[in-house]
Short mmCIF file of C-alpha atoms in Angstrom, two decimals:
data_model
loop_
_atom_site.label_atom_id
_atom_site.label_comp_id
_atom_site.label_asym_id
_atom_site.label_seq_id
_atom_site.Cartn_x
_atom_site.Cartn_y
_atom_site.Cartn_z
CA MET A 5 55.04 -27.43 -22.60
CA SER A 6 54.68 -28.86 -19.13
CA SER A 7 52.89 -32.08 -20.95
CA ILE A 8 56.82 -33.05 -22.63
CA VAL A 9 59.10 -32.86 -20.27
CA ASP A 10 60.46 -34.97 -17.49
CA THR A 11 61.08 -38.38 -19.33
CA PRO A 12 63.44 -41.17 -20.48
CA TYR A 13 64.71 -39.63 -23.35
CA SER A 14 65.64 -42.14 -26.08
CA THR A 15 68.89 -43.84 -26.50
CA LEU A 16 68.76 -43.78 -30.54
CA PRO A 17 71.34 -41.86 -32.41
CA GLN A 18 69.91 -38.70 -34.57
CA PRO A 19 68.53 -38.93 -37.67
CA LYS A 20 70.32 -37.80 -40.47
CA SER A 21 67.74 -36.43 -42.21
CA GLY A 22 64.71 -34.29 -41.59
CA TRP A 23 63.03 -37.47 -43.36
CA GLN A 24 64.27 -39.39 -41.00
CA LEU A 25 63.53 -37.29 -37.98
CA PHE A 26 59.40 -36.80 -39.21
CA LYS A 27 59.40 -40.98 -39.13
CA SER A 28 61.15 -40.77 -36.22
CA LEU A 29 58.93 -38.50 -34.50
CA ALA A 30 56.00 -40.22 -36.27
CA SER A 31 56.26 -43.93 -35.12
CA GLY A 32 57.58 -42.63 -31.09
CA SER A 33 61.02 -44.52 -31.30
CA LEU A 34 61.98 -41.26 -30.72
CA ALA A 35 59.91 -39.21 -28.02
CA PRO A 36 62.28 -36.46 -26.28
CA GLY A 37 59.48 -35.90 -24.09
CA LEU A 38 56.47 -37.49 -22.66
CA ALA A 39 53.93 -36.16 -25.30
CA TRP A 40 55.65 -37.90 -27.97
CA GLN A 41 54.62 -41.57 -25.73
CA ASN A 42 50.88 -40.52 -26.50
CA PRO A 43 49.66 -41.64 -30.31
CA ALA A 44 47.00 -39.55 -30.35
CA TYR A 45 49.58 -36.56 -29.61
CA ARG A 46 51.38 -37.58 -33.05
CA ARG A 47 48.89 -37.99 -34.97
CA LYS A 48 48.78 -34.53 -33.82
CA PHE A 49 51.71 -33.71 -35.61
CA MET A 50 51.40 -35.48 -38.80
CA LEU A 51 47.74 -33.94 -39.82
CA ARG A 52 49.84 -30.87 -39.14
CA SER A 53 52.48 -31.54 -40.84
CA LEU A 54 50.90 -32.24 -43.62
CA ALA A 55 49.11 -29.58 -43.40
CA THR A 56 51.93 -26.94 -43.82
CA PRO A 57 54.14 -29.63 -45.69
CA PHE A 58 56.90 -27.00 -46.81
CA THR A 59 57.80 -25.89 -44.00
CA THR A 60 57.41 -28.35 -41.76
CA ALA A 61 60.22 -30.21 -43.68
CA ARG A 62 62.24 -26.76 -43.97
CA LEU A 63 62.10 -27.32 -39.79
CA LEU A 64 63.05 -30.81 -40.26
CA GLY A 65 65.74 -30.31 -41.85
CA HIS A 66 67.28 -27.73 -40.72
CA LEU A 67 67.23 -30.09 -36.84
CA ALA A 68 68.36 -32.92 -38.76
CA LYS A 69 71.90 -30.46 -39.60
CA GLN A 70 72.35 -29.54 -36.20
CA PRO A 71 75.21 -31.70 -34.32
CA ARG A 72 73.57 -30.86 -30.99
CA LEU A 73 69.63 -32.35 -32.22
CA MET A 74 69.44 -34.81 -29.66
CA GLN A 75 70.67 -32.74 -27.22
CA ILE A 76 68.21 -29.79 -27.46
CA LEU A 77 65.34 -32.08 -27.97
CA ARG A 78 66.06 -33.37 -24.21
CA VAL A 79 65.30 -29.38 -23.29
CA GLN A 80 63.30 -28.33 -26.12
CA PRO A 81 60.50 -32.04 -27.03
CA GLY A 82 57.92 -29.74 -28.68
CA LEU A 83 60.80 -28.01 -31.32
CA PRO A 84 59.81 -29.88 -34.23
CA CYS A 85 56.32 -28.65 -33.41
CA ARG A 86 56.76 -25.27 -33.10
CA LEU A 87 54.66 -24.08 -36.95
CA HIS A 88 52.03 -25.83 -35.76
CA ARG A 89 51.49 -22.96 -33.63
CA PRO A 90 51.68 -19.14 -32.73
CA TRP A 91 54.94 -18.53 -31.27
CA LEU A 92 57.55 -15.28 -29.83
CA THR A 93 54.84 -12.69 -30.57
CA VAL A 94 51.70 -12.35 -32.99
CA ASN A 95 52.92 -10.21 -35.90
CA MET A 96 55.64 -13.60 -36.57
CA GLY A 97 54.70 -15.84 -38.94
CA ARG A 98 55.80 -18.95 -40.28
CA GLN A 99 58.48 -18.47 -42.60
CA ASN A 100 60.13 -15.94 -40.37
CA THR A 101 59.67 -19.16 -37.75
CA LEU A 102 61.26 -20.77 -39.33
CA ASP A 103 64.12 -18.68 -39.76
CA ALA A 104 63.94 -17.08 -36.41
CA LEU A 105 64.51 -20.58 -34.90
CA ASN A 106 67.09 -21.58 -37.66
CA ASP A 107 69.41 -18.68 -36.50
CA HIS A 108 68.76 -18.65 -33.01
CA TYR A 109 70.35 -22.68 -32.40
CA GLN A 110 73.10 -21.69 -35.24
CA MET A 111 74.00 -17.74 -33.20
CA MET A 112 73.95 -19.74 -29.42
CA SER A 113 76.40 -22.47 -30.93
CA ARG A 114 78.79 -20.01 -33.22
CA HIS A 115 79.37 -17.60 -30.38
CA LEU A 116 78.47 -19.42 -27.39
CA PRO A 117 81.93 -20.95 -25.20
CA ALA A 118 81.51 -24.53 -25.55
CA SER A 119 80.91 -24.49 -21.90
CA LEU A 120 77.88 -22.05 -21.50
CA LEU A 121 76.84 -23.78 -24.90
CA ASN A 122 76.41 -27.13 -22.75
CA GLY A 123 75.16 -25.67 -20.19
CA TYR A 124 72.31 -23.62 -21.80
CA LEU A 125 71.08 -26.98 -23.00
CA SER A 126 71.14 -28.89 -19.74
CA SER A 127 68.16 -29.80 -18.11
CA GLN A 128 69.23 -27.02 -14.88
CA GLY A 129 70.35 -25.34 -16.68
CA ILE A 130 73.99 -22.90 -16.35
CA THR A 131 74.33 -20.28 -13.16
CA LEU A 132 75.61 -16.52 -15.25
CA VAL A 133 75.82 -14.57 -12.45
CA THR A 134 75.71 -14.49 -8.68
CA LEU A 135 75.19 -11.61 -6.81
CA THR A 136 75.80 -10.87 -3.11
CA GLY A 137 73.22 -8.23 -1.20
CA LYS A 138 73.30 -6.17 1.21
CA GLU A 139 73.20 -7.79 4.21
CA GLU A 140 75.36 -10.67 1.79
CA GLN A 141 72.30 -12.66 0.86
CA PRO A 142 73.01 -14.43 -2.53
CA PHE A 143 71.51 -13.97 -5.44
CA SER A 144 71.71 -15.50 -8.71
CA VAL A 145 70.88 -15.54 -12.68
CA ARG A 146 70.34 -18.94 -14.54
CA LEU A 147 70.44 -19.87 -18.61
CA SER A 148 68.07 -22.27 -19.68
CA ALA A 149 66.23 -24.06 -22.35
CA ASP A 150 63.00 -23.82 -20.06
CA ALA A 151 59.97 -26.03 -22.42
CA PHE A 152 57.04 -24.04 -20.03
CA LEU A 153 58.36 -20.80 -21.55
CA ASP A 154 59.04 -22.05 -25.12
CA LYS A 155 55.75 -20.40 -26.73
CA GLU A 156 57.60 -17.26 -25.49
CA GLY A 157 61.44 -18.04 -27.17
CA GLU A 158 64.32 -20.54 -27.06
CA ALA A 159 66.10 -19.17 -24.14
CA THR A 160 65.69 -17.78 -20.42
CA LEU A 161 66.89 -15.88 -17.89
CA THR A 162 65.92 -16.52 -14.65
CA PHE A 163 67.04 -15.28 -11.09
CA CYS A 164 66.85 -16.61 -7.72
CA ASP A 165 66.50 -15.59 -4.31
CA HIS A 166 69.52 -17.55 -1.75
CA GLN A 167 66.13 -20.21 -1.40
CA ASN A 168 66.43 -20.71 -5.20
CA THR A 169 62.92 -19.47 -5.68
CA VAL A 170 62.06 -18.23 -8.83
CA LEU A 171 61.68 -14.16 -8.80
CA ALA A 172 61.54 -12.57 -12.53
CA GLU A 173 61.95 -14.97 -15.62
CA LEU A 174 63.36 -13.20 -19.50
CA THR A 175 62.75 -15.47 -22.28
CA PHE A 176 64.64 -14.12 -25.78
CA THR A 177 65.58 -15.68 -28.71
CA LEU A 178 68.12 -14.42 -31.07
CA CYS A 179 67.25 -14.09 -34.74
CA GLN A 180 67.47 -11.35 -37.82
CA TYR A 181 64.45 -9.58 -37.67
CA GLU A 182 63.54 -6.84 -40.55
CA GLY A 183 67.13 -7.36 -41.58
CA LYS A 184 68.67 -6.83 -38.56
CA SER A 185 70.37 -8.95 -35.88
CA THR A 186 68.87 -9.25 -33.66
CA LEU A 187 67.59 -10.02 -29.93
CA PHE A 188 63.78 -10.47 -29.39
CA ILE A 189 62.46 -10.69 -25.69
CA GLY A 190 59.19 -12.68 -25.95
CA GLY A 191 58.09 -12.33 -22.17
CA MET A 192 58.83 -11.50 -18.92
CA GLN A 193 57.32 -12.95 -15.84
CA GLY A 194 57.43 -12.18 -12.19
CA ALA A 195 57.50 -14.74 -9.35
CA LYS A 196 54.66 -17.44 -9.51
CA ALA A 197 50.96 -16.74 -7.32
CA HIS A 198 52.11 -18.74 -4.47
CA VAL A 199 55.09 -16.43 -3.95
CA ALA A 200 54.74 -14.03 -1.25
CA HIS A 201 55.37 -10.64 -2.13
CA GLU A 202 57.88 -9.62 0.31
CA HIS A 203 60.12 -11.75 -1.62
CA ILE A 204 60.31 -9.26 -4.18
CA GLN A 205 60.85 -6.35 -1.56
CA LEU A 206 63.31 -8.28 -0.12
CA ALA A 207 65.20 -8.48 -2.82
CA THR A 208 64.34 -5.00 -4.21
CA LYS A 209 65.93 -4.27 -0.82
CA ALA A 210 69.61 -6.37 -0.36
CA CYS A 211 69.54 -4.51 -3.87
CA HIS A 212 69.30 -1.26 -4.08
CA GLY A 213 66.83 -1.04 -5.19
CA LEU A 214 66.87 -2.29 -8.70
CA PHE A 215 63.85 -4.90 -8.99
CA PRO A 216 64.55 -8.58 -9.88
CA LYS A 217 63.49 -7.92 -13.65
CA ARG A 218 65.45 -4.86 -13.63
CA LEU A 219 68.46 -7.05 -13.17
CA LEU A 220 67.38 -8.97 -15.99
CA VAL A 221 67.05 -6.67 -18.31
CA GLU A 222 71.28 -5.73 -17.61
CA ALA A 223 71.75 -9.48 -17.96
CA VAL A 224 69.87 -9.71 -21.13
CA MET A 225 71.76 -5.97 -22.77
CA THR A 226 75.43 -7.68 -22.03
CA LEU A 227 74.40 -11.03 -23.13
CA ALA A 228 73.33 -9.28 -26.60
CA GLY A 229 76.64 -7.98 -26.77
CA ALA A 230 78.13 -11.50 -27.03
CA PHE A 231 76.53 -12.20 -30.71
CA PRO A 232 76.47 -9.08 -30.87
CA VAL A 233 73.50 -7.92 -31.80
CA GLU A 234 71.97 -4.50 -33.86
CA GLN A 235 68.75 -4.02 -31.83
CA ILE A 236 66.60 -5.44 -29.06
CA LEU A 237 62.80 -6.00 -29.63
CA ALA A 238 59.92 -7.44 -26.98
CA VAL A 239 56.94 -8.29 -26.79
CA SER A 240 53.95 -5.46 -25.54
CA ASN A 241 50.61 -5.85 -24.88
CA ALA A 242 49.19 -6.42 -27.56
CA THR A 243 52.28 -8.33 -29.32
CA HIS A 244 52.40 -11.12 -26.12
CA ILE A 245 52.26 -14.51 -27.77
CA TYR A 246 48.62 -14.58 -25.55
CA ARG A 247 47.17 -11.91 -27.46
CA SER A 248 47.33 -14.86 -30.15
CA TRP A 249 43.92 -16.06 -32.15
CA ARG A 250 45.08 -19.30 -30.40
CA TYR A 251 45.21 -18.46 -26.60
CA ARG A 252 43.56 -15.77 -26.14
CA LYS A 253 40.10 -17.00 -24.98
CA LYS A 254 42.09 -19.79 -23.10
CA LYS A 255 44.87 -16.95 -21.53
CA GLU A 256 42.18 -14.32 -21.07
CA GLY A 257 43.21 -12.89 -18.15
CA LYS A 258 46.49 -14.78 -17.53
CA LEU A 259 48.71 -12.10 -19.12
CA LEU A 260 49.48 -9.84 -15.81
CA ALA A 261 52.40 -8.15 -16.91
CA ASP A 262 52.27 -4.79 -17.96
CA TYR A 263 54.67 -4.83 -20.57
CA ASP A 264 54.14 -1.44 -22.25
CA SER A 265 54.46 0.61 -18.65
CA PHE A 266 58.14 -0.88 -18.23
CA TRP A 267 59.86 -1.20 -21.34
CA ARG A 268 58.80 2.78 -21.10
CA SER A 269 60.58 3.06 -18.57
CA LEU A 270 63.73 1.62 -19.73
CA GLY A 271 63.53 4.38 -22.43
CA GLY A 272 62.05 1.46 -25.09
CA GLU A 273 60.01 3.05 -27.88
CA GLN A 274 57.49 1.65 -29.24
CA GLN A 275 57.26 0.26 -32.94
CA ASP A 276 54.56 0.35 -35.59
CA ASN A 277 54.42 -3.28 -35.87
CA GLY A 278 53.27 -2.72 -31.62
CA ASN A 279 56.54 -4.08 -30.42
CA PHE A 280 59.07 -2.50 -28.15
CA ALA A 281 62.36 -1.35 -29.24
CA LEU A 282 64.85 -0.66 -25.85
CA PRO A 283 67.86 1.13 -25.87
CA LEU A 284 71.49 -1.55 -26.31
CA THR A 285 72.61 -0.47 -22.96
CA MET A 286 70.74 0.88 -20.15
CA PRO A 287 72.44 4.70 -19.19
CA ARG A 288 73.46 5.86 -16.06
CA LYS A 289 72.55 9.04 -14.08
CA PRO A 290 75.94 10.87 -13.58
CA MET A 291 77.25 11.35 -9.94
CA GLU A 292 76.62 14.86 -10.52
CA GLU A 293 73.27 14.69 -11.02
CA ILE A 294 72.33 12.83 -7.91
CA ALA A 295 72.07 13.90 -4.72
CA SER A 296 74.53 14.28 -2.46
CA LYS A 297 72.56 12.01 0.40
CA LYS A 298 71.78 8.95 -2.29
CA ARG A 299 74.99 8.94 -4.10
CA SER A 300 75.94 6.05 -1.57
CA GLU A 301 73.55 4.13 -2.20
CA TYR A 302 74.07 4.47 -6.31
CA ARG A 303 77.14 3.97 -5.98
CA ARG A 304 76.36 -0.29 -4.07
CA ARG A 305 73.68 -0.45 -6.98
CA TYR A 306 76.52 0.60 -9.89
CA ALA A 307 79.04 -1.63 -7.95
CA LEU A 308 75.93 -4.23 -7.89
CA LEU A 309 75.21 -3.63 -11.85
CA ASP A 310 78.75 -4.23 -13.00
CA SER A 311 79.41 -6.89 -11.32
CA LEU A 312 76.50 -8.26 -12.68
CA ILE A 313 77.91 -7.73 -16.43
CA GLN A 314 81.39 -8.33 -15.28
CA GLN A 315 80.14 -12.33 -14.32
CA VAL A 316 77.70 -12.48 -17.66
CA SER A 317 80.87 -11.06 -20.59
CA GLN A 318 83.21 -13.21 -18.05
CA ALA A 319 80.62 -16.07 -19.32
CA THR A 320 80.35 -15.82 -22.44
CA ALA A 321 83.72 -14.40 -23.56
CA ARG A 322 85.49 -17.00 -25.37
#
């Protein structure tokens, strides 16, 4: 939601109820993002809330009980509107969306250390991991709440090179899904179109053949263990949010990633509903099964992965 970020934030105290939150947003006295300063946007919010009164009231009621609501709205100003449009995956109903949003912020607050939670809810996010490449190049993995990717989930992991160029992004939500504690991946983005493919190639070479997206998957699997979750699910080509009725025409041709092939390459299995179930951890090939001339490269690769896993584990330890 590019139209709702980068704006001065209200100094009002946190609303004490869902009704107070609704009135503050509808009147513009609480304007957590640029769009909320636009009367037309607020009218649209009111009309859509009236069209879905019970679920919207429950969402706003849950949000008003969040002790960090004002902090959350600074980085996710579109959160009060989540029920008014498709979110996370095409087969996520409105009630499931309501429950998932409540689950996510409760789980993040309950299981993450305060310093990490504050960093996640800051405008710049927080660095989880710093990796050193083959020729001492630094790379980083950052956790943030990215409002530009809010259709795909509530939290984003970003892989950056030494110039802070974004090479990959993975967006997810923590929730109860079909009765199981779940980390649900709603999107995986590569580098922006203006970033030369050479950046990806150089990063992959520096990381001993590990692609940026592959490293983000390792990071999110390790992060999932901090909660912990019973399953990791991910959208497919058919269930990505851009396949929903609302975005199908508008985003036609914008879904460039081949989710199905990528998840299958990681051992993912497609479910009857179209989403993929991923392993909780990535298996590693034993050294004795690796050709002797490649073993030194694999040792360096595994050492890099061990460093990533250790740093995520340390960052999430309470």
